[in-house]
Amino acid sequence: MPSSNTSSNLTPEQARREIDQLSEKLNRYQYEYHVLSRPSVSDREYDRLFDRLLELEKEFPKAKRADSPTQRVGSDLTHELPEVRHTIPVLSLDKAYTAEDLQAWIVKTIKNAGRTLSFVVEEKIDGASIVLYYEEGLLARAVTRGNGLVGNEVTANVKTIRTVPLRLTRPETVAVRGEIFLPRSLFERINADQETPYANPRNLAAGTLRRVKSADVAAIPLDILIYEGYFSSPPQTHVEVLEQLERLGFKLNPDTAVFSEQQEIDRIDKRHPGWTTGGLAEITAYLELARKRRRERDYEIDGLVLKVNELPPRESLGFTGHHPRWAIAFKFEAPEAESVVENIEVQVGRTGRITPVARIKPVLLSGSTISNATLHNQDYVDLLELAIGDRVSVSKRGDVIPAVERVVEKNEQGNTTWKMPDSCPSCGSTLSRQGAHQFCSNQQCPDQIRGRIRFFAGRNQMDIDNLGPETLEVLIERGLVRDVQDLYSFDPQALLDLPGFGEKKVQLIREGLHKSKRRSYRNVLVSLGIPDIGQKAVELLVEGGYRDIDSLLKAAESRDPDTFTRIHGIGEKIARTLIEALNNPEVRRRIEALKNAGLCFSEELPVEPESLPQSFSGQTWCVTGSFENFKPRELAMEEVKRRGGRVTSGVTSKTTHLLAGPGGGSKLEKARELGVQIVAEAEFLKLLVS
Ligand code: IVH
């Protein structure tokens, strides 16, 4: 038994012989296991031979074969996905949505062919379309569909799919088309671990196929079914093409149906006992049956494909630029909504993240008109192989954000897959990639500043009343506000010169700004808009002991992520982002300016030297109920004290004012009895600024 040798005892010639034997044996075992589901050796024996082959290939790399079964585990080297030209026309399919349309198509096709025809019906698997090119029996290239003329080469990745033969049973030069898919049963489990989860198994399969490390692809159990073969000397029928493909070692869909004349049916029944057969009149009934059982499949099917069986009439029926006239897809459901991508624009977010957005021809989808759809990032555009002018299907994910699901028809202008610009559309800076996204790293980028200001003033952050997006836009355009901190230093009086801004509005803006200064330390921290530092992270930081900005800044200065990761729930990534942001001079200046403006940068209320007018002196206040701007309500009483007032915990004869919010009970009654002045929150706020 050669495998009892240690490899170093072997001459190169002996090693080559053993590698050849092992490769052939293991390829056969893989085929038996994955394609035929009929293994002939134990897993243990298989693993033993596999390890031996790995060992030999490592020591004698020159002897490694092009069809080596060890390629199934992929590699950690990164590779590109170069664009390559297809040598066969990679067409799409015409569609029918009703049995009547399909019947009409059958009649028309028979008439155009001018002879009797038989038809093959296959499932239309909803996966990623692929073309495999074999040269003299070896898998030479695997190419995505792309625009039908040019696709991306994904050979190393496809080689990891166990059901793709690396070598055929004969040295045939042939191109085949098939669908790569991820079994439904595995989708949920695998998707849970993805950085950006995918909407459906098809997108996960397509995304996996485009990974830059084939070892990552090997970890996902993709599968394939082959449905078309392009031979240099083709047989007479599609059924024979399928038979040849099967003999060459390809995995075909066992659920195939043929509708033909009796003689042909008898022949097929004998050869393919698992197939469905019948006369032409039975097609419609079969479609109904197949539609009903689609849920039983462990892969998604979005329809059936009806194909003319005879190849010579296929030739004479010919093609349009888009689809062959000898096949049609019978789709199960009308698509989400179809429209054309008129343009693709990029948006710059407040953190500099660049998001491509498809501008589509307005289309109605579940009650609203859609004209924009997010494309997430370049990877998503690549996996859709989306170009401007393409006809696409759009959905509303979770019923809110419209998303482009897939390309249903390539554009006719020859536009290729859209590429992200190299520079920021707002400021022209060079973009850089972090994870799946492109970023503009210029903190002074106008769109980023705009996003930052809007976020800061927005609802769940500083919630500045009377400063909505439109007013902010005016402030930014007029140059009154150049960044977040200017919100507290610009002179609202200057707005009076502008149309639409009267005394009253300007006063309201002032009040909104003033009131926002009472937002809590936690709110202020979130409002700074540091990536990943949202409400939850801020809570963890405060509870972890960082109760004011100074302690936080000091901790960041150490540049040691451990100072933050020691807090349960704060990971390495958040720690690093925080350190980077808090050491950024721009961010530091912003914090300093906001602090000077009087924003709250500590959990404990600042004990400032009182410069406020002592407008509450001589008054005694009490508080009851709950408030929007004072949580806890004791914060309101702090304001009273800062303005020279006294506070008591209960209403007594000395109480002059009761601040009352919703939920106030016995104190309110007592105050009424004693004739104490009752003040509501809005009124109280006015008293604070006057
Ligand atoms: S035949 C010229 N057969 O559907 C022949 N396509 O909408 C064209 N598909 O890009 C393809 N299962 O990715 C064919 N049994 C099947 C199929 C199938 C899935 C996909 C294929 C194609 C798309 C067309």
XYZ file of C-alpha atoms and ligand atoms in Angstrom:
714
model
C 0.000 0.000 0.000
C 1.784 3.154 -1.166
C 0.225 5.345 1.500
C 2.213 3.565 4.201
C 5.323 5.251 2.764
C 6.352 8.573 4.185
C 6.317 10.850 1.180
C 9.974 11.811 1.446
C 10.981 8.253 0.583
C 9.455 8.617 -2.843
C 11.123 9.574 -6.091
C 9.244 12.323 -8.027
C 8.096 9.662 -10.497
C 6.669 7.477 -7.743
C 5.006 10.499 -6.168
C 3.403 11.472 -9.457
C 2.034 7.979 -9.891
C 0.559 7.926 -6.413
C -0.888 11.425 -6.806
C -2.537 10.340 -10.059
C -4.037 7.256 -8.486
C -5.275 9.101 -5.427
C -6.748 11.983 -7.446
C -8.688 9.630 -9.674
C -9.911 7.538 -6.801
C -10.979 10.537 -4.708
C -12.698 12.227 -7.648
C -14.665 9.058 -8.193
C -15.580 8.879 -4.506
C -16.678 12.525 -4.529
C -18.891 11.899 -7.547
C -20.429 8.809 -5.946
C -21.086 10.672 -2.733
C -22.274 14.072 -3.960
C -23.824 13.454 -7.369
C -25.077 9.883 -7.101
C -25.651 9.924 -3.307
C -24.200 6.393 -3.330
C -20.866 6.362 -1.456
C -18.719 3.270 -1.831
C -16.138 3.968 0.910
C -16.345 5.016 4.538
C -15.784 8.676 5.467
C -12.750 7.591 7.401
C -11.111 5.863 4.475
C -11.915 8.862 2.303
C -10.317 11.265 4.784
C -7.239 9.088 5.055
C -6.669 9.118 1.287
C -7.434 12.819 1.100
C -4.864 13.675 3.773
C -2.291 11.518 2.027
C -2.916 13.388 -1.235
C -2.605 16.763 0.503
C 0.704 15.684 1.974
C 2.088 14.483 -1.351
C 0.937 17.596 -3.210
C 2.645 19.750 -0.633
C 5.950 17.983 -1.125
C 5.620 17.518 -4.899
C 3.639 20.575 -6.014
C 4.557 20.056 -9.660
C 2.748 16.742 -9.678
C -0.548 18.304 -8.500
C -3.202 17.744 -11.129
C -5.470 20.339 -12.689
C -8.443 18.280 -11.503
C -7.057 17.642 -8.048
C -9.878 16.933 -5.595
C -8.007 18.961 -2.978
C -9.148 22.141 -4.740
C -12.559 21.559 -3.198
C -11.357 23.048 0.061
C -10.392 26.311 -1.619
C -7.506 28.579 -0.785
C -6.866 31.570 1.429
C -5.129 33.460 -1.345
C -7.220 36.297 -2.649
C -8.009 36.357 -6.327
C -9.722 38.827 -8.601
C -12.825 38.250 -10.635
C -11.571 39.279 -14.078
C -14.051 39.996 -16.833
C -14.046 37.395 -19.568
C -15.938 37.147 -22.822
C -18.391 34.280 -23.261
C -17.881 32.022 -26.243
C -21.532 30.977 -26.286
C -24.499 33.381 -26.339
C -25.714 33.505 -22.731
C -29.315 34.420 -23.261
C -32.193 34.916 -20.897
C -35.746 33.573 -21.172
C -39.017 34.972 -22.411
C -41.760 34.833 -19.781
C -45.378 33.789 -19.444
C -47.464 34.233 -16.323
C -50.612 32.249 -17.166
C -51.372 28.791 -18.496
C -53.276 30.423 -21.390
C -50.262 32.461 -22.473
C -48.157 29.348 -22.320
C -50.636 27.365 -24.396
C -50.663 30.159 -26.967
C -46.866 30.111 -27.046
C -46.843 26.334 -27.689
C -49.274 26.686 -30.580
C -47.309 29.602 -32.061
C -43.984 27.792 -31.728
C -45.267 24.625 -33.424
C -46.678 26.756 -36.218
C -43.409 28.657 -36.680
C -41.395 25.434 -36.679
C -43.697 23.996 -39.320
C -43.534 20.477 -37.842
C -44.559 18.473 -34.799
C -42.493 19.195 -31.716
C -41.989 17.656 -28.335
C -41.271 19.679 -25.189
C -39.136 19.298 -22.104
C -40.211 20.967 -18.860
C -37.594 21.732 -16.193
C -37.747 23.552 -12.904
C -36.503 27.129 -13.044
C -34.152 27.238 -10.108
C -33.761 30.625 -8.459
C -30.019 30.764 -7.953
C -26.952 32.221 -9.631
C -26.579 31.502 -13.316
C -23.206 30.072 -14.332
C -21.409 28.899 -17.478
C -18.769 26.175 -17.126
C -16.236 25.827 -19.912
C -14.464 22.458 -20.201
C -11.451 21.955 -22.427
C -10.581 18.371 -23.270
C -12.476 17.224 -20.230
C -10.938 19.626 -17.712
C -12.814 22.489 -16.085
C -11.048 25.494 -17.608
C -13.264 28.424 -16.622
C -16.430 29.172 -14.661
C -17.999 32.488 -15.660
C -21.042 34.357 -14.307
C -23.726 35.425 -16.756
C -22.777 39.099 -16.618
C -24.405 41.000 -19.450
C -24.605 37.867 -21.591
C -21.473 38.764 -23.532
C -19.003 39.369 -20.723
C -19.100 37.864 -17.235
C -16.817 37.509 -14.208
C -14.492 34.566 -13.881
C -15.106 32.687 -10.626
C -13.310 29.415 -11.395
C -11.465 28.864 -8.099
C -14.708 29.420 -6.208
C -16.767 27.113 -8.391
C -14.160 24.381 -8.026
C -15.056 24.162 -4.339
C -18.580 23.008 -5.216
C -18.490 19.253 -4.790
C -21.060 18.565 -7.489
C -19.108 20.403 -10.200
C -16.898 17.855 -12.009
C -13.300 19.027 -12.252
C -12.687 16.408 -14.954
C -15.299 14.839 -17.186
C -15.520 11.136 -17.877
C -14.395 11.856 -21.458
C -11.938 14.497 -22.790
C -14.823 16.548 -24.190
C -14.581 20.255 -25.025
C -17.962 21.615 -24.057
C -19.706 24.575 -22.437
C -22.570 23.957 -20.035
C -25.051 26.225 -18.299
C -26.427 25.644 -14.861
C -27.696 27.233 -11.715
C -25.706 27.440 -8.486
C -27.892 27.495 -5.423
C -27.874 27.157 -1.675
C -30.293 24.604 -0.222
C -33.108 26.358 1.592
C -32.588 24.305 4.759
C -29.106 25.769 5.154
C -29.841 29.376 4.256
C -31.146 30.688 7.584
C -28.358 29.074 9.566
C -25.568 30.361 7.338
C -27.094 33.788 6.783
C -27.127 34.426 10.530
C -23.314 34.530 10.478
C -22.993 36.913 7.521
C -21.645 40.425 8.020
C -24.467 41.808 5.878
C -27.283 39.244 5.890
C -28.830 38.448 2.524
C -32.508 38.752 1.695
C -32.818 35.292 0.171
C -30.819 32.137 -0.706
C -30.256 33.377 -4.261
C -28.422 36.504 -3.148
C -26.391 34.582 -0.621
C -25.378 32.069 -3.318
C -24.470 34.873 -5.744
C -22.620 36.774 -3.026
C -20.679 33.676 -1.985
C -19.690 32.999 -5.561
C -18.020 36.405 -5.668
C -15.927 36.001 -2.539
C -12.246 36.756 -3.012
C -11.030 33.767 -0.998
C -12.101 30.394 -2.309
C -11.692 28.907 1.186
C -14.611 31.133 2.267
C -16.695 29.708 -0.560
C -15.771 26.133 0.391
C -17.301 26.774 3.818
C -20.734 27.332 2.253
C -22.395 24.175 0.889
C -23.374 25.482 -2.534
C -24.808 23.048 -5.045
C -25.389 23.072 -8.795
C -27.815 21.687 -11.331
C -26.903 21.712 -15.026
C -29.601 22.335 -17.655
C -27.976 23.083 -21.019
C -24.956 21.707 -22.921
C -23.248 23.224 -25.971
C -21.432 20.433 -27.836
C -19.355 20.886 -30.987
C -21.330 18.088 -32.622
C -24.709 18.194 -30.921
C -27.182 15.310 -30.872
C -30.751 15.572 -32.201
C -32.685 16.338 -29.022
C -32.429 18.119 -25.672
C -33.166 14.802 -23.958
C -30.036 13.380 -25.571
C -28.059 16.456 -24.497
C -29.180 15.800 -20.910
C -28.227 12.133 -21.238
C -24.767 13.052 -22.523
C -24.310 15.570 -19.714
C -25.230 12.936 -17.177
C -22.720 10.486 -18.661
C -20.026 13.147 -18.468
C -20.568 13.351 -14.710
C -22.825 16.408 -14.315
C -25.592 16.637 -11.756
C -28.953 17.145 -13.424
C -32.353 17.894 -11.993
C -34.158 14.549 -11.485
C -37.495 16.369 -11.847
C -37.625 16.590 -15.594
C -40.714 16.055 -17.729
C -41.068 15.289 -21.419
C -44.235 15.721 -23.471
C -44.125 13.963 -26.785
C -45.584 11.280 -29.039
C -46.206 7.775 -27.713
C -43.136 6.190 -29.305
C -40.722 8.691 -27.797
C -42.484 8.461 -24.429
C -42.025 4.690 -24.308
C -38.320 5.092 -24.949
C -37.928 7.751 -22.232
C -39.988 5.831 -19.668
C -37.563 2.953 -20.081
C -34.418 5.022 -19.769
C -35.562 7.524 -17.141
C -38.022 5.882 -14.808
C -37.980 8.936 -12.512
C -39.044 11.425 -15.183
C -42.600 12.504 -15.880
C -43.904 11.864 -19.389
C -47.092 12.549 -21.285
C -48.706 13.838 -24.447
C -48.752 17.529 -25.410
C -52.284 17.840 -24.052
C -51.022 17.048 -20.581
C -48.601 19.947 -20.220
C -51.041 22.313 -18.510
C -52.020 19.756 -15.876
C -48.349 19.094 -15.185
C -47.620 22.809 -14.695
C -50.290 22.960 -12.032
C -48.870 19.902 -10.286
C -45.318 21.254 -10.366
C -46.451 24.606 -9.030
C -48.157 22.904 -6.096
C -45.153 20.854 -5.070
C -42.608 23.662 -5.317
C -42.612 24.115 -1.538
C -41.480 20.521 -1.042
C -38.147 21.288 -2.709
C -35.094 22.155 -0.670
C -34.215 24.846 -3.206
C -36.204 27.812 -4.420
C -37.853 27.630 -7.804
C -39.487 30.685 -9.306
C -41.098 28.934 -12.229
C -40.756 26.243 -14.862
C -38.906 26.315 -18.152
C -40.548 24.887 -21.240
C -38.080 23.981 -24.013
C -38.418 22.601 -27.500
C -36.875 19.126 -27.374
C -35.694 18.828 -30.993
C -32.490 20.695 -31.710
C -32.777 21.274 -35.494
C -36.052 23.228 -35.098
C -34.379 25.197 -32.277
C -31.910 26.369 -34.937
C -34.631 27.459 -37.308
C -36.709 29.169 -34.603
C -33.640 31.227 -33.644
C -33.182 34.021 -31.089
C -34.027 37.583 -30.315
C -31.209 39.614 -28.752
C -32.639 38.697 -25.378
C -34.022 35.178 -25.501
C -34.282 32.079 -27.663
C -37.628 31.564 -29.431
C -37.546 27.861 -28.517
C -37.905 28.243 -24.763
C -40.099 30.151 -22.322
C -40.238 30.568 -18.558
C -43.573 30.000 -16.891
C -43.327 32.198 -13.806
C -45.252 31.241 -10.712
C -46.002 34.700 -9.469
C -46.113 38.134 -10.961
C -42.864 39.811 -9.893
C -42.643 42.349 -7.107
C -42.549 45.331 -9.473
C -40.480 45.872 -12.564
C -38.891 49.064 -13.732
C -35.830 50.438 -15.494
C -32.747 51.832 -13.782
C -32.416 55.318 -15.249
C -29.357 56.273 -13.266
C -27.224 55.242 -10.339
C -26.169 57.971 -7.944
C -24.031 57.853 -4.869
C -24.954 59.372 -1.521
C -22.498 60.436 1.134
C -23.630 59.688 4.666
C -22.662 61.599 7.812
C -19.909 59.078 8.586
C -18.574 59.382 5.046
C -20.045 56.071 3.980
C -20.884 56.031 0.284
C -24.126 54.347 -0.733
C -25.142 53.807 -4.356
C -28.818 54.457 -5.016
C -30.719 53.408 -8.129
C -32.976 56.068 -9.627
C -35.667 54.041 -11.271
C -38.550 54.957 -13.514
C -41.414 55.501 -11.027
C -43.408 52.330 -10.488
C -46.277 51.446 -8.191
C -45.513 48.809 -5.567
C -47.886 47.771 -2.801
C -49.593 51.119 -2.661
C -46.727 53.581 -3.079
C -44.701 54.906 -5.961
C -41.062 53.903 -5.932
C -38.415 55.910 -7.708
C -35.318 55.193 -5.611
C -33.931 51.910 -4.385
C -30.844 51.330 -2.299
C -28.009 49.268 -3.740
C -26.070 49.052 -0.433
C -22.526 48.945 -1.817
C -20.368 47.957 -4.783
C -20.441 44.279 -3.800
C -24.212 44.274 -4.045
C -24.121 45.978 -7.459
C -21.545 43.400 -8.576
C -23.573 40.483 -7.408
C -26.604 41.773 -9.265
C -24.287 42.586 -12.198
C -26.361 45.720 -12.516
C -25.883 48.347 -15.207
C -27.699 51.592 -15.991
C -30.592 50.869 -18.335
C -31.216 47.371 -16.963
C -34.738 46.304 -16.245
C -34.946 45.271 -12.618
C -37.310 43.784 -10.128
C -37.750 45.803 -6.943
C -39.208 44.845 -3.594
C -39.861 46.550 -0.317
C -37.673 44.888 2.265
C -39.471 44.597 5.555
C -42.057 46.768 3.767
C -40.002 49.951 4.089
C -36.801 50.469 2.151
C -37.153 49.613 -1.519
C -34.366 47.361 -2.783
C -33.337 46.108 -6.201
C -33.773 42.342 -6.078
C -32.411 41.270 -9.441
C -31.895 42.161 -13.064
C -34.696 40.801 -15.207
C -33.432 42.110 -18.523
C -30.088 43.549 -19.510
C -29.959 46.963 -21.151
C -29.624 47.133 -24.906
C -27.135 49.996 -24.917
C -24.331 47.603 -23.942
C -23.733 49.297 -20.561
C -21.558 47.155 -18.330
C -21.809 46.641 -14.569
C -21.875 50.011 -12.805
C -18.716 51.040 -11.004
C -18.410 53.318 -8.017
C -16.503 56.556 -8.749
C -12.969 56.804 -7.337
C -13.679 60.103 -5.677
C -16.343 61.557 -3.429
C -19.186 63.158 -5.428
C -19.496 65.888 -2.820
C -15.907 66.962 -2.150
C -13.744 65.102 -4.662
C -11.597 63.301 -2.081
C -10.288 59.861 -2.990
C -12.479 57.137 -1.519
C -11.134 54.288 0.562
C -12.633 50.930 1.319
C -13.384 49.681 4.830
C -15.122 46.327 5.024
C -17.879 46.166 2.444
C -18.184 49.927 2.002
C -16.392 52.872 0.418
C -15.765 55.911 2.590
C -14.906 59.555 2.065
C -12.427 60.361 4.807
C -12.594 64.146 4.504
C -14.280 65.435 7.672
C -14.899 68.725 5.874
C -16.829 67.099 3.038
C -19.991 69.235 2.568
C -22.365 66.263 2.406
C -20.848 64.735 5.524
C -21.168 68.033 7.391
C -24.763 68.352 6.254
C -25.471 64.805 7.414
C -23.719 65.422 10.701
C -25.700 68.577 11.437
C -29.006 66.957 10.513
C -28.248 63.956 12.655
C -27.177 66.100 15.611
C -30.325 68.217 15.551
C -32.567 65.238 14.765
C -35.352 63.585 16.694
C -33.592 60.959 18.726
C -30.496 63.046 19.364
C -30.478 66.707 20.458
C -34.036 66.964 19.178
C -33.764 70.700 18.570
C -37.297 72.056 18.197
C -37.979 74.282 15.212
C -34.770 73.265 13.424
C -36.044 70.785 10.844
C -34.140 69.745 7.719
C -35.422 72.714 5.698
C -34.406 75.365 8.206
C -31.056 73.647 8.636
C -30.561 73.726 4.876
C -31.052 77.513 4.923
C -28.570 77.905 7.779
C -26.016 75.788 5.951
C -26.526 77.461 2.582
C -26.257 80.927 4.045
C -23.008 79.916 5.675
C -24.430 80.707 9.121
C -23.740 77.163 10.260
C -20.620 75.472 8.969
C -20.554 72.564 11.392
C -22.432 71.164 14.377
C -20.924 73.513 16.977
C -22.000 76.634 15.022
C -25.589 75.817 15.901
C -24.956 77.354 19.310
C -22.914 80.335 18.203
C -24.660 81.740 15.134
C -26.855 84.752 15.612
C -30.488 83.805 14.915
C -31.132 87.537 14.469
C -29.421 87.266 11.075
C -32.304 85.086 9.900
C -34.710 87.993 10.141
C -33.439 89.286 6.807
C -34.502 86.125 5.048
C -37.907 85.425 3.522
C -40.064 83.223 5.706
C -38.310 84.116 8.960
C -40.284 86.422 11.240
C -39.679 87.474 14.851
C -41.813 84.647 16.124
C -40.026 81.938 14.183
C -36.617 83.234 15.207
C -37.678 83.277 18.849
C -38.878 79.685 18.534
C -35.508 78.644 17.099
C -33.799 80.330 20.047
C -35.992 78.486 22.471
C -35.395 75.186 20.694
C -31.657 75.662 20.908
C -31.812 76.713 24.520
C -33.964 73.788 25.482
C -31.634 71.341 23.737
C -28.883 72.352 26.142
C -30.738 70.444 28.785
C -30.462 67.172 26.927
C -28.606 64.577 28.936
C -24.933 63.681 28.659
C -25.974 60.397 27.078
C -27.961 62.186 24.394
C -25.094 64.545 23.684
C -22.659 61.645 23.268
C -24.916 59.871 20.793
C -25.493 63.128 18.916
C -21.786 63.480 18.213
C -22.428 60.820 15.595
C -19.356 58.695 16.223
C -19.798 55.549 14.124
C -21.144 52.594 16.150
C -21.629 54.785 19.239
C -25.381 54.731 19.551
C -27.656 54.682 22.560
C -26.690 51.160 23.592
C -22.916 51.734 23.431
C -23.247 55.016 25.325
C -25.216 53.311 28.052
C -22.500 50.690 28.394
C -19.786 53.346 28.553
C -21.560 55.332 31.251
C -22.335 52.244 33.264
C -18.750 51.144 32.760
C -17.617 54.241 34.644
C -17.143 56.857 31.917
C -19.556 59.309 33.470
C -18.183 62.415 31.821
C -16.419 63.410 28.637
C -13.109 64.117 30.327
C -12.735 60.573 31.593
C -13.672 59.311 28.151
C -11.163 61.552 26.372
C -8.452 60.570 28.785
C -9.133 56.872 28.304
C -9.011 57.324 24.531
C -5.631 59.045 24.803
C -4.090 55.806 26.065
C -5.030 54.311 22.680
C -5.448 50.965 24.377
C -8.638 49.204 23.248
C -8.617 47.147 26.462
C -9.649 50.211 28.450
C -12.992 49.934 26.668
C -13.258 46.238 25.842
C -13.132 45.434 29.568
C -16.734 46.659 29.541
C -18.935 43.694 28.725
C -20.665 44.385 25.425
C -17.998 46.707 24.001
C -16.012 44.830 21.367
C -12.703 45.473 19.693
C -14.315 47.221 16.735
C -16.281 49.744 18.796
C -13.234 50.372 21.000
C -11.050 51.177 18.019
C -13.606 53.456 16.375
C -14.054 55.311 19.635
C -10.321 55.743 20.155
C -9.866 57.011 16.645
C -12.763 59.450 16.843
C -11.905 60.861 20.248
C -8.307 61.473 19.235
C -9.329 63.234 16.064
C -8.459 66.952 16.496
C -11.582 67.971 14.588
C -13.825 65.985 16.922
C -11.974 67.335 19.958
C -12.507 70.928 18.787
C -16.186 70.180 18.292
C -16.561 68.733 21.772
C -14.736 71.703 23.284
C -16.955 74.203 21.495
C -20.125 72.363 22.493
C -18.946 72.228 26.068
C -18.363 75.981 26.068
C -21.827 76.460 24.639
C -23.189 74.817 27.802
C -24.098 71.331 26.608
C -24.153 68.625 29.179
C -20.969 66.557 29.132
C -21.361 64.826 32.455
C -23.829 62.490 34.096
C -23.588 64.734 37.188
C -25.036 68.188 36.623
C -22.332 70.768 36.117
C -21.768 73.031 39.120
C -21.095 76.151 37.180
C -20.454 79.476 38.798
C -23.896 81.025 38.549
C -24.074 83.611 35.872
C -27.765 83.123 35.275
C -30.275 85.872 36.135
C -31.698 85.010 39.555
C -35.244 85.214 38.228
C -36.664 82.658 40.687
C -35.367 84.299 43.849
C -37.974 84.562 46.581
C -39.957 81.668 45.100
C -40.409 78.155 46.487
C -41.063 75.392 43.992
C -42.288 71.880 44.156
C -42.612 69.329 41.333
C -45.066 66.565 40.450
C -45.698 64.305 37.433
C -43.322 63.540 34.564
C -41.694 65.742 31.932
C -40.331 65.460 28.459
C -37.283 67.636 29.017
C -36.467 66.821 32.599
C -35.720 63.214 33.274
C -35.555 62.686 36.170
C -37.827 65.582 37.117
C -35.336 66.679 39.802
C -33.420 68.213 36.894
C -36.159 70.837 36.670
C -35.702 71.693 40.320
C -31.968 72.105 39.694
C -32.887 74.821 37.209
C -34.971 76.539 39.858
C -32.061 76.498 42.284
C -29.639 77.809 39.658
C -31.911 80.819 39.290
C -32.078 81.588 42.982
C -35.260 79.666 43.850
C -35.886 77.305 46.756
C -37.350 73.844 46.399
C -39.368 71.593 48.691
C -40.286 67.958 48.351
C -43.935 68.440 49.289
C -46.512 71.198 48.791
C -46.729 73.336 51.942
C -48.040 76.757 52.838
C -44.625 78.122 51.839
C -44.816 76.724 48.300
C -45.367 79.458 45.721
C -45.233 77.360 42.511
C -45.924 73.778 41.556
C -44.406 72.483 38.338
C -46.966 69.924 37.209
C -46.647 67.335 34.454
C -48.862 64.428 33.410
C -49.342 61.902 36.196
C -49.315 64.418 39.049
C -51.587 63.315 41.900
C -52.121 64.451 45.513
C -49.644 67.337 45.295
C -51.724 68.861 42.563
C -54.860 68.707 44.683
C -53.071 70.195 47.647
C -51.656 73.022 45.527
C -55.162 73.853 44.295
C -56.442 73.914 47.868
C -53.674 76.237 48.959
C -53.910 78.469 45.895
C -50.353 77.664 44.766
C -49.567 78.754 41.232
C -49.531 75.659 38.946
C -47.075 75.792 36.051
C -46.970 73.442 33.039
C -43.756 72.358 31.331
C -44.021 74.656 28.298
C -44.590 77.665 30.497
C -41.717 76.651 32.770
C -39.366 76.485 29.777
C -40.303 80.049 28.879
C -39.569 81.175 32.414
C -36.131 79.578 32.140
C -35.124 81.655 29.106
C -36.707 84.908 30.056
S -32.521 27.740 -19.965
C -31.048 29.899 -23.586
N -33.209 26.243 -17.919
O -33.264 31.365 -15.616
C -31.443 29.069 -22.434
N -32.601 28.494 -17.479
O -34.493 33.910 -16.704
C -31.582 29.882 -21.271
N -32.662 29.113 -15.093
O -30.362 32.937 -16.753
C -31.654 29.262 -19.981
N -33.282 27.132 -14.342
O -30.095 31.320 -14.866
C -32.808 27.470 -18.313
N -33.817 24.775 -16.235
C -33.406 25.996 -16.604
C -33.197 27.053 -15.681
C -32.801 28.296 -16.164
C -32.962 28.378 -14.017
C -32.274 30.548 -15.061
C -31.015 30.850 -15.807
C -31.349 31.971 -16.737
C -32.636 32.491 -16.167
C -33.498 33.112 -17.258
